[in-house]
GROMACS .gro file of C-alpha atoms in nm:
model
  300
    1UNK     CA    1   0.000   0.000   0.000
    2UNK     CA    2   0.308   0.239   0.098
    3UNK     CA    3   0.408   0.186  -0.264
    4UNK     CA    4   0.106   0.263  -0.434
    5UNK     CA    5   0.087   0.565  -0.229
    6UNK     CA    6   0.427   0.692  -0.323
    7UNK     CA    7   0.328   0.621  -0.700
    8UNK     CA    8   0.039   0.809  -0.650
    9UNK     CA    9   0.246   1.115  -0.511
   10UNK     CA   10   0.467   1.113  -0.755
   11UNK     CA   11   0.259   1.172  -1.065
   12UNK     CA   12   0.103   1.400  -0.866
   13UNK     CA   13   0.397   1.602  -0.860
   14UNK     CA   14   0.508   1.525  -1.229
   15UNK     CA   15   0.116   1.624  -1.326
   16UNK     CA   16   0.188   1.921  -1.138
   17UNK     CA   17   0.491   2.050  -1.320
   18UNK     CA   18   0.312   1.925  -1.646
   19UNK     CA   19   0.076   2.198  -1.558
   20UNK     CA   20   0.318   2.464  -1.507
   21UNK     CA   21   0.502   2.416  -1.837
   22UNK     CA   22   0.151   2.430  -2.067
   23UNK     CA   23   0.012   2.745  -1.840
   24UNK     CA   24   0.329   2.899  -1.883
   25UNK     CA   25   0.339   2.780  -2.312
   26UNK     CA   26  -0.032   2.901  -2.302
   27UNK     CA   27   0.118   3.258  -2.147
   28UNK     CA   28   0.344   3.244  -2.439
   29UNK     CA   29   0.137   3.196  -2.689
   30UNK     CA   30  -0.187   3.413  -2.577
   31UNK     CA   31   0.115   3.707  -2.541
   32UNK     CA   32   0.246   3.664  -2.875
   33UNK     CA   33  -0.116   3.640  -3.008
   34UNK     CA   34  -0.229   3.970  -2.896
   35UNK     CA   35   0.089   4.070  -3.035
   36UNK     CA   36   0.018   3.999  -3.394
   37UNK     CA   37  -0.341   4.099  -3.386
   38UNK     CA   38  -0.255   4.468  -3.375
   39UNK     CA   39   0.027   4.391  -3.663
   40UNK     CA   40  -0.269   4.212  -3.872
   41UNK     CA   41  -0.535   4.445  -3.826
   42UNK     CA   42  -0.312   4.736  -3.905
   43UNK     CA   43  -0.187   4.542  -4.217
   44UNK     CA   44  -0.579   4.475  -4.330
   45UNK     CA   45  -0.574   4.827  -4.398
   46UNK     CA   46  -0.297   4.869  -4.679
   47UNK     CA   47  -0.424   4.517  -4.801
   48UNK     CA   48  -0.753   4.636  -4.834
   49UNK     CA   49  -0.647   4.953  -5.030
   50UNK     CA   50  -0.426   4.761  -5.284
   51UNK     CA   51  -0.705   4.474  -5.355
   52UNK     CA   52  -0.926   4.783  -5.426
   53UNK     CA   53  -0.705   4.937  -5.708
   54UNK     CA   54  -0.642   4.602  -5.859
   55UNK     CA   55  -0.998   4.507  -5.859
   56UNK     CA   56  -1.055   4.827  -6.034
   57UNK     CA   57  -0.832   4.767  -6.287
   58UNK     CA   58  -0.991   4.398  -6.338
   59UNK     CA   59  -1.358   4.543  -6.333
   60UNK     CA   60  -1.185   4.810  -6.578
   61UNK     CA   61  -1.052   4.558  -6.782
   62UNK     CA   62  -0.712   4.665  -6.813
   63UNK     CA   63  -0.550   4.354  -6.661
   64UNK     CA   64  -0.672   4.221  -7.032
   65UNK     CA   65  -0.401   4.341  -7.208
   66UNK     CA   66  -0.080   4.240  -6.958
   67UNK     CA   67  -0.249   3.895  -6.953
   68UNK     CA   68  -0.159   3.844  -7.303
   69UNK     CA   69   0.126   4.003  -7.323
   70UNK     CA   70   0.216   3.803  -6.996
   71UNK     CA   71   0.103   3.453  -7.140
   72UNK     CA   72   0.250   3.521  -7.503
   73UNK     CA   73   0.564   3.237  -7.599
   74UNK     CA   74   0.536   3.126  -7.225
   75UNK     CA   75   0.614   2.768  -7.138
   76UNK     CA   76   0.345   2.590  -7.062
   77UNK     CA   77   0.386   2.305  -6.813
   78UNK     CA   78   0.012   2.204  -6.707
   79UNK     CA   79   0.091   2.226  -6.321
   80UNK     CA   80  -0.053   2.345  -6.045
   81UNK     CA   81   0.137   2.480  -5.739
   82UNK     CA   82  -0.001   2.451  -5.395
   83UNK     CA   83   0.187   2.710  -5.122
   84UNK     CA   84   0.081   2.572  -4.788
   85UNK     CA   85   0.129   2.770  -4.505
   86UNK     CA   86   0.194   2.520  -4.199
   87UNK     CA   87   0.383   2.587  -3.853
   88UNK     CA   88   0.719   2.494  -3.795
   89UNK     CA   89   0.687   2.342  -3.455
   90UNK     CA   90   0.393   2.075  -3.316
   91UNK     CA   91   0.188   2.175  -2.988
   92UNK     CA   92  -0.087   2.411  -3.203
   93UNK     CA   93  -0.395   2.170  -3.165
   94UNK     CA   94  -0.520   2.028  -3.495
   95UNK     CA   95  -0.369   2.374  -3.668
   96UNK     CA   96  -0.167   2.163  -3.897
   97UNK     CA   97  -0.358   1.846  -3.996
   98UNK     CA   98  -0.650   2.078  -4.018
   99UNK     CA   99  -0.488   2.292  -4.289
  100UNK     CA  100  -0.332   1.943  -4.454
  101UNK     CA  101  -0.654   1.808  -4.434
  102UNK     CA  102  -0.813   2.049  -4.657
  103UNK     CA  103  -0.531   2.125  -4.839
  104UNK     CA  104  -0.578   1.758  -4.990
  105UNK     CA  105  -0.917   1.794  -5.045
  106UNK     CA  106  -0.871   2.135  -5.243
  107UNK     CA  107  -0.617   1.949  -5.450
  108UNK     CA  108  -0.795   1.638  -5.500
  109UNK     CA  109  -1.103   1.836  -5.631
  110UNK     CA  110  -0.864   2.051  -5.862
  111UNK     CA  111  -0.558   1.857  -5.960
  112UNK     CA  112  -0.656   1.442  -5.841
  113UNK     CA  113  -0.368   1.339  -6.044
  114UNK     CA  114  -0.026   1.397  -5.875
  115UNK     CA  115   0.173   1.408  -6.171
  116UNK     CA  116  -0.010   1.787  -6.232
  117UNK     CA  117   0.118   1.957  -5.912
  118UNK     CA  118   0.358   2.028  -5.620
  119UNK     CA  119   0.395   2.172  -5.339
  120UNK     CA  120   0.545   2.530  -5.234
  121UNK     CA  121   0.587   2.463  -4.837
  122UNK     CA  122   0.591   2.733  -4.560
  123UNK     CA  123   0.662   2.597  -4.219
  124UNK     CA  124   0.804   2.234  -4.164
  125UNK     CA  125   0.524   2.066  -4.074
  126UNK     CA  126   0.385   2.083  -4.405
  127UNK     CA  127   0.739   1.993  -4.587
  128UNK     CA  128   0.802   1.656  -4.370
  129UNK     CA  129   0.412   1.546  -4.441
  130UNK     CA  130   0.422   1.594  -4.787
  131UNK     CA  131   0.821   1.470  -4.853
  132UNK     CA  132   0.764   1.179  -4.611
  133UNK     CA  133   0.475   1.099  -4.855
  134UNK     CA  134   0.665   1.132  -5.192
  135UNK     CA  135   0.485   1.407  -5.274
  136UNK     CA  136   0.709   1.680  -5.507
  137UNK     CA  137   0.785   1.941  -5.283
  138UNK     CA  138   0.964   2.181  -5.512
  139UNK     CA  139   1.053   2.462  -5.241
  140UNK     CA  140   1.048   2.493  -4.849
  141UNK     CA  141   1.056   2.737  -4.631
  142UNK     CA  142   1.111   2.770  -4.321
  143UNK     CA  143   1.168   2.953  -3.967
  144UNK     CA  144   0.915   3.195  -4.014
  145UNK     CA  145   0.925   3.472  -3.737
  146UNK     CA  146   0.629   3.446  -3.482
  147UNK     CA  147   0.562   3.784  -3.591
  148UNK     CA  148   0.690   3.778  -3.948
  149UNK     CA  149   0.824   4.060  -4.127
  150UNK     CA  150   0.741   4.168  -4.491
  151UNK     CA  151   1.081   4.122  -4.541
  152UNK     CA  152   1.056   3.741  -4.475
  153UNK     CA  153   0.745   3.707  -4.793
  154UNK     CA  154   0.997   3.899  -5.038
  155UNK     CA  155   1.202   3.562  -5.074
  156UNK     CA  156   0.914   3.384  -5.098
  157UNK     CA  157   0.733   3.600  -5.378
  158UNK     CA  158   1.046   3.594  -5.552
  159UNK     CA  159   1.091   3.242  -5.551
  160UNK     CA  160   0.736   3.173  -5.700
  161UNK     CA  161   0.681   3.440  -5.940
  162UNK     CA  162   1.064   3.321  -6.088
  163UNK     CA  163   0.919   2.946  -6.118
  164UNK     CA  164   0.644   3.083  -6.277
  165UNK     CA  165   0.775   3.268  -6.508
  166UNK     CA  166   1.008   2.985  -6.602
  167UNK     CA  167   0.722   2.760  -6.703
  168UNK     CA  168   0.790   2.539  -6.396
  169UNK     CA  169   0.361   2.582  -6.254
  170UNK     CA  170   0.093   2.745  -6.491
  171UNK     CA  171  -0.127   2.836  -6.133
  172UNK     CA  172  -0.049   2.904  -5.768
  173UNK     CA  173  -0.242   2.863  -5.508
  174UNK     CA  174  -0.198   3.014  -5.159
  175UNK     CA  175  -0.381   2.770  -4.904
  176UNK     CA  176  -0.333   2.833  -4.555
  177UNK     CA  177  -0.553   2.880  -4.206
  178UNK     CA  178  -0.771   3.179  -4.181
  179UNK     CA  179  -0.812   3.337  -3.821
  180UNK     CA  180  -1.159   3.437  -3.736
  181UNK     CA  181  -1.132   3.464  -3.340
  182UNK     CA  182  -0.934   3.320  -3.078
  183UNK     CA  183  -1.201   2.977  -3.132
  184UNK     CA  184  -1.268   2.987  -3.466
  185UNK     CA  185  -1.053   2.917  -3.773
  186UNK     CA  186  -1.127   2.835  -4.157
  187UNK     CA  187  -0.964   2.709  -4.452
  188UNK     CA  188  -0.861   2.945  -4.761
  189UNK     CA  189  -0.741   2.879  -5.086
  190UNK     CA  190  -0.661   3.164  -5.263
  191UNK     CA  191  -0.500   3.219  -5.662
  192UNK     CA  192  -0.176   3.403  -5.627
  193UNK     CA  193  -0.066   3.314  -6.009
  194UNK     CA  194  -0.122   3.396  -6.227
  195UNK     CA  195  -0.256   3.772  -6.137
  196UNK     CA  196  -0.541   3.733  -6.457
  197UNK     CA  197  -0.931   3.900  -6.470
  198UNK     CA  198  -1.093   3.548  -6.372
  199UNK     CA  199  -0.892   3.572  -6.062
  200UNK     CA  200  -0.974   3.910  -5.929
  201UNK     CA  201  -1.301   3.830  -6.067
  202UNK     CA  202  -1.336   3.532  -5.791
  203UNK     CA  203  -1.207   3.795  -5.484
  204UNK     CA  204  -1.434   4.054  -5.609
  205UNK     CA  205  -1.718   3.874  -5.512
  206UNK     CA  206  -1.594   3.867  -5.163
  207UNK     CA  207  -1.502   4.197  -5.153
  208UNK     CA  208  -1.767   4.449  -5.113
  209UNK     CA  209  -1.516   4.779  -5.144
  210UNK     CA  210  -1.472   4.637  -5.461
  211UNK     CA  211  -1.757   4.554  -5.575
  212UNK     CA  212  -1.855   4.950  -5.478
  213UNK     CA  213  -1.556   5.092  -5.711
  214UNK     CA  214  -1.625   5.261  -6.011
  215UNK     CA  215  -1.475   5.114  -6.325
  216UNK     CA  216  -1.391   5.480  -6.499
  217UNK     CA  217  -1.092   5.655  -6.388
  218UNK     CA  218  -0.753   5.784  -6.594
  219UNK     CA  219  -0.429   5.645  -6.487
  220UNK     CA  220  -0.088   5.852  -6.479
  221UNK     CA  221   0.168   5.809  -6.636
  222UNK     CA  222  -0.008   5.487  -6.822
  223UNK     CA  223  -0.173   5.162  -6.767
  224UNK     CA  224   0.200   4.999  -6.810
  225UNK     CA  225   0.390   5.195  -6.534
  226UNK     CA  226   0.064   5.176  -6.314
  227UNK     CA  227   0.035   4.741  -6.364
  228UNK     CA  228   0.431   4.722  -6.284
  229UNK     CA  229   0.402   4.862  -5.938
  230UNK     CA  230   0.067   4.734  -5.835
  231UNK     CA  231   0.082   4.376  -5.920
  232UNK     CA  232   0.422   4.265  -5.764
  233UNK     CA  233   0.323   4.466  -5.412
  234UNK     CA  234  -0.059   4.287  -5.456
  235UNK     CA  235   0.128   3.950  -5.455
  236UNK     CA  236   0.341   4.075  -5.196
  237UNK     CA  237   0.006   4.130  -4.969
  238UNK     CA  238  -0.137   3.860  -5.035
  239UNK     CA  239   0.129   3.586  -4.942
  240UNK     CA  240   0.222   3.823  -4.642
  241UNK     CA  241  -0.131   3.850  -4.529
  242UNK     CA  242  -0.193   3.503  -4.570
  243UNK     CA  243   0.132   3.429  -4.354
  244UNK     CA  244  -0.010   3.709  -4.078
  245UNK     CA  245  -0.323   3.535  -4.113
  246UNK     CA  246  -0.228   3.169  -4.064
  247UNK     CA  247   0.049   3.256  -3.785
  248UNK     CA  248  -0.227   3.450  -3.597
  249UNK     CA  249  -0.464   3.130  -3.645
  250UNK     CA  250  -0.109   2.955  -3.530
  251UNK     CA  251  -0.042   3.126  -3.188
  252UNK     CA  252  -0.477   3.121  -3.123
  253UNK     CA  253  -0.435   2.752  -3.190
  254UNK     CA  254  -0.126   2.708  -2.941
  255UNK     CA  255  -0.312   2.902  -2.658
  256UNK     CA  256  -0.623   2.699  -2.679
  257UNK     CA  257  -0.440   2.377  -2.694
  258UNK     CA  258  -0.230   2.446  -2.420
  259UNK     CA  259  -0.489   2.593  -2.191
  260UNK     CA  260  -0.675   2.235  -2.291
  261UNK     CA  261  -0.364   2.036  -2.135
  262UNK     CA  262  -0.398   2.272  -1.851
  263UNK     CA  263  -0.742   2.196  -1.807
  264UNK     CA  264  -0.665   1.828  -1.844
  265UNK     CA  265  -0.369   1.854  -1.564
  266UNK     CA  266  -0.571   2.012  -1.323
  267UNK     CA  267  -0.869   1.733  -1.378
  268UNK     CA  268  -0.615   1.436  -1.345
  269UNK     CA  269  -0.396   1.599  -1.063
  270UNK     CA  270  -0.806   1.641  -0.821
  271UNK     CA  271  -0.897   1.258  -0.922
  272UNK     CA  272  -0.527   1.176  -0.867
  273UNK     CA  273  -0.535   1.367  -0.464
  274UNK     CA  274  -0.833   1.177  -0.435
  275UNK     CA  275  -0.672   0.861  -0.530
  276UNK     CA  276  -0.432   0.926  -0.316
  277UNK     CA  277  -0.658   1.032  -0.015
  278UNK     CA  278  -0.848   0.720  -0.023
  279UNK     CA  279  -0.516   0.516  -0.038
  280UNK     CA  280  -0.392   0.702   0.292
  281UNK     CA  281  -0.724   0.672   0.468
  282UNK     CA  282  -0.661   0.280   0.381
  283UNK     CA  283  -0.332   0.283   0.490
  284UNK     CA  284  -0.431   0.418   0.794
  285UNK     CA  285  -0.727   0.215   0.883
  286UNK     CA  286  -0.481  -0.137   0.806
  287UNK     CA  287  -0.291   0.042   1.046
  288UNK     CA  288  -0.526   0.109   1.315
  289UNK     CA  289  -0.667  -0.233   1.278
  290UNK     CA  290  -0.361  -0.435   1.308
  291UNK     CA  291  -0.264  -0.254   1.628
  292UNK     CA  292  -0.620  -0.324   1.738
  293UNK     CA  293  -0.531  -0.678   1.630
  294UNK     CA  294  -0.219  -0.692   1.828
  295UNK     CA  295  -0.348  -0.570   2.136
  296UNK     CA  296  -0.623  -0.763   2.164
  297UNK     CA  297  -0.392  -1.076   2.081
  298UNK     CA  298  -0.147  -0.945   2.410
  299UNK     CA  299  -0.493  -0.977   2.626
  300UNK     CA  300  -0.492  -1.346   2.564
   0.00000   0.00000   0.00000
């Protein structure tokens, strides 16, 4: 019984310290969540006022032209690109196989066969599941700040639009986890490549600023000069504010898992002083008895 008791104490006190490490992770996390929030929201701004130019030039239909300038003698390959946004590290709930999950449904719906796309990885998790799986992963990123940097998407833009424009994917997709509130999250897929009508055509109907702008307005010094600014800082925003989003969704994740295993700790560590009470009361009443016992057996 003395043994059972001192097992009982002892994952008492390793349930315990269990629960110190996940309150403190949960600290972490809800810190470094409230953290971002103000960089996002502020960010939702700018994003906001570049999606509104570009849809005006789609509704205007001046992203006509650039679309077949842009397409004429390119390679064509027939692949699709997936860029999966994904954490780095594990403890974040069902963030990951969440975003995996319907990451693979996306694809399955769009591209079933896997000879017609790869995969663009941000954050490791995403790059070990789909390399462990033989999937092509043709570039992977990772260490992505907890509050990343526009500097940080730059690379990444780069990368893609350059495999893009050497024929390597026709289409890019941007799928990653959308933050809603600190319990709610939802999947996005979202075309980055290439920057045609039909795909500002698909936002637009999301967007209602957009959908408000007037389609009449000049453009200094031309539609040229005015297309070669917007476009590469619109694909800029978008992977960046996709990465903002899902590492928001990321750290809201974390917190909410970890406050779970805190939850969980504190459950196990009452039934387990319970356990443990009831043990001790028996202990004590075997005790009691047998010195009952003995003195009773001295009488006689």
């Amino acid at each position: 019984m003395a043994e059972s008791i001192n097992d009982v104490k002892h994952r008492i006190a390793s349930t315990r310290n269990t629960r110190q490490i996940t309150t403190a992770m949960q600290m972490v996390s809800t810190a470094k969540l409230n953290r971002i929030q103000k960089h996002t929201s502020n960010y939702e701004e700018y994003v906001s006022r570049v999606k509104a130019v570009v849809m005006h030039l789609a509704q205007s239909h001046l992203l006509d032209n650039i679309d077949s300038s842009s397409n004429a003698g390119a390679k064509k390959s027939g692949k699709t690109a997936y860029l999966v946004i994904t954490s780095d590290r594990g403890m974040v709930g069902s963030y990951n196989s969440n975003v995996i999950r319907e990451t693979n449904n996306f694809i399955e719906a769009h591209t079933p066969n896997p000879d017609d796309y790869m995969i663009l990885a941000v954050g490791g998790n995403g790059a070990d599941f789909y390399k462990n799986r033989d999937v092509n992963v043709a570039y992977e990123y990772r260490g992505v700040s907890d509050i990343p940097t526009f500097a940080e998407v730059q690379e990444i833009v780069k990368t893609a639009n350059t495999m893009f424009e050497d024929g390597v994917f026709d289409k890019l997709y941007v799928c990653y986890t959308h933050f809603v509130n600190r319990i709610s999250s939802t999947f996005r897929a979202e075309k980055m490549l290439p920057m045609d009508s039909e795909a500002f055509e698909e936002d637009s109907s999301k967007d209602v600023k957009a959908q408000e702008i007037s389609a009449e307005y000049e453009i200094e010094p031309d539609e040229s000069a005015v297309l070669k600014v917007v476009l590469p800082q619109y694909a800029q925003s978008l992977v960046f504010g996709a990465i903002l989003d899902a590492k928001t969704a990321e750290h809201s994740s974390s917190s909410t898992a970890m406050q779970s295993a805190s939850d969980n700790a504190s459950d196990l560590i009452s039934r387990l002083e319970l356990q443990y009470n009831r043990a001790r009361q028996a202990a004590i009443t075997t005790e009691i008895t047998e010195i009952v016992g003995g003195q009773e057996a001295l009488k006689h």
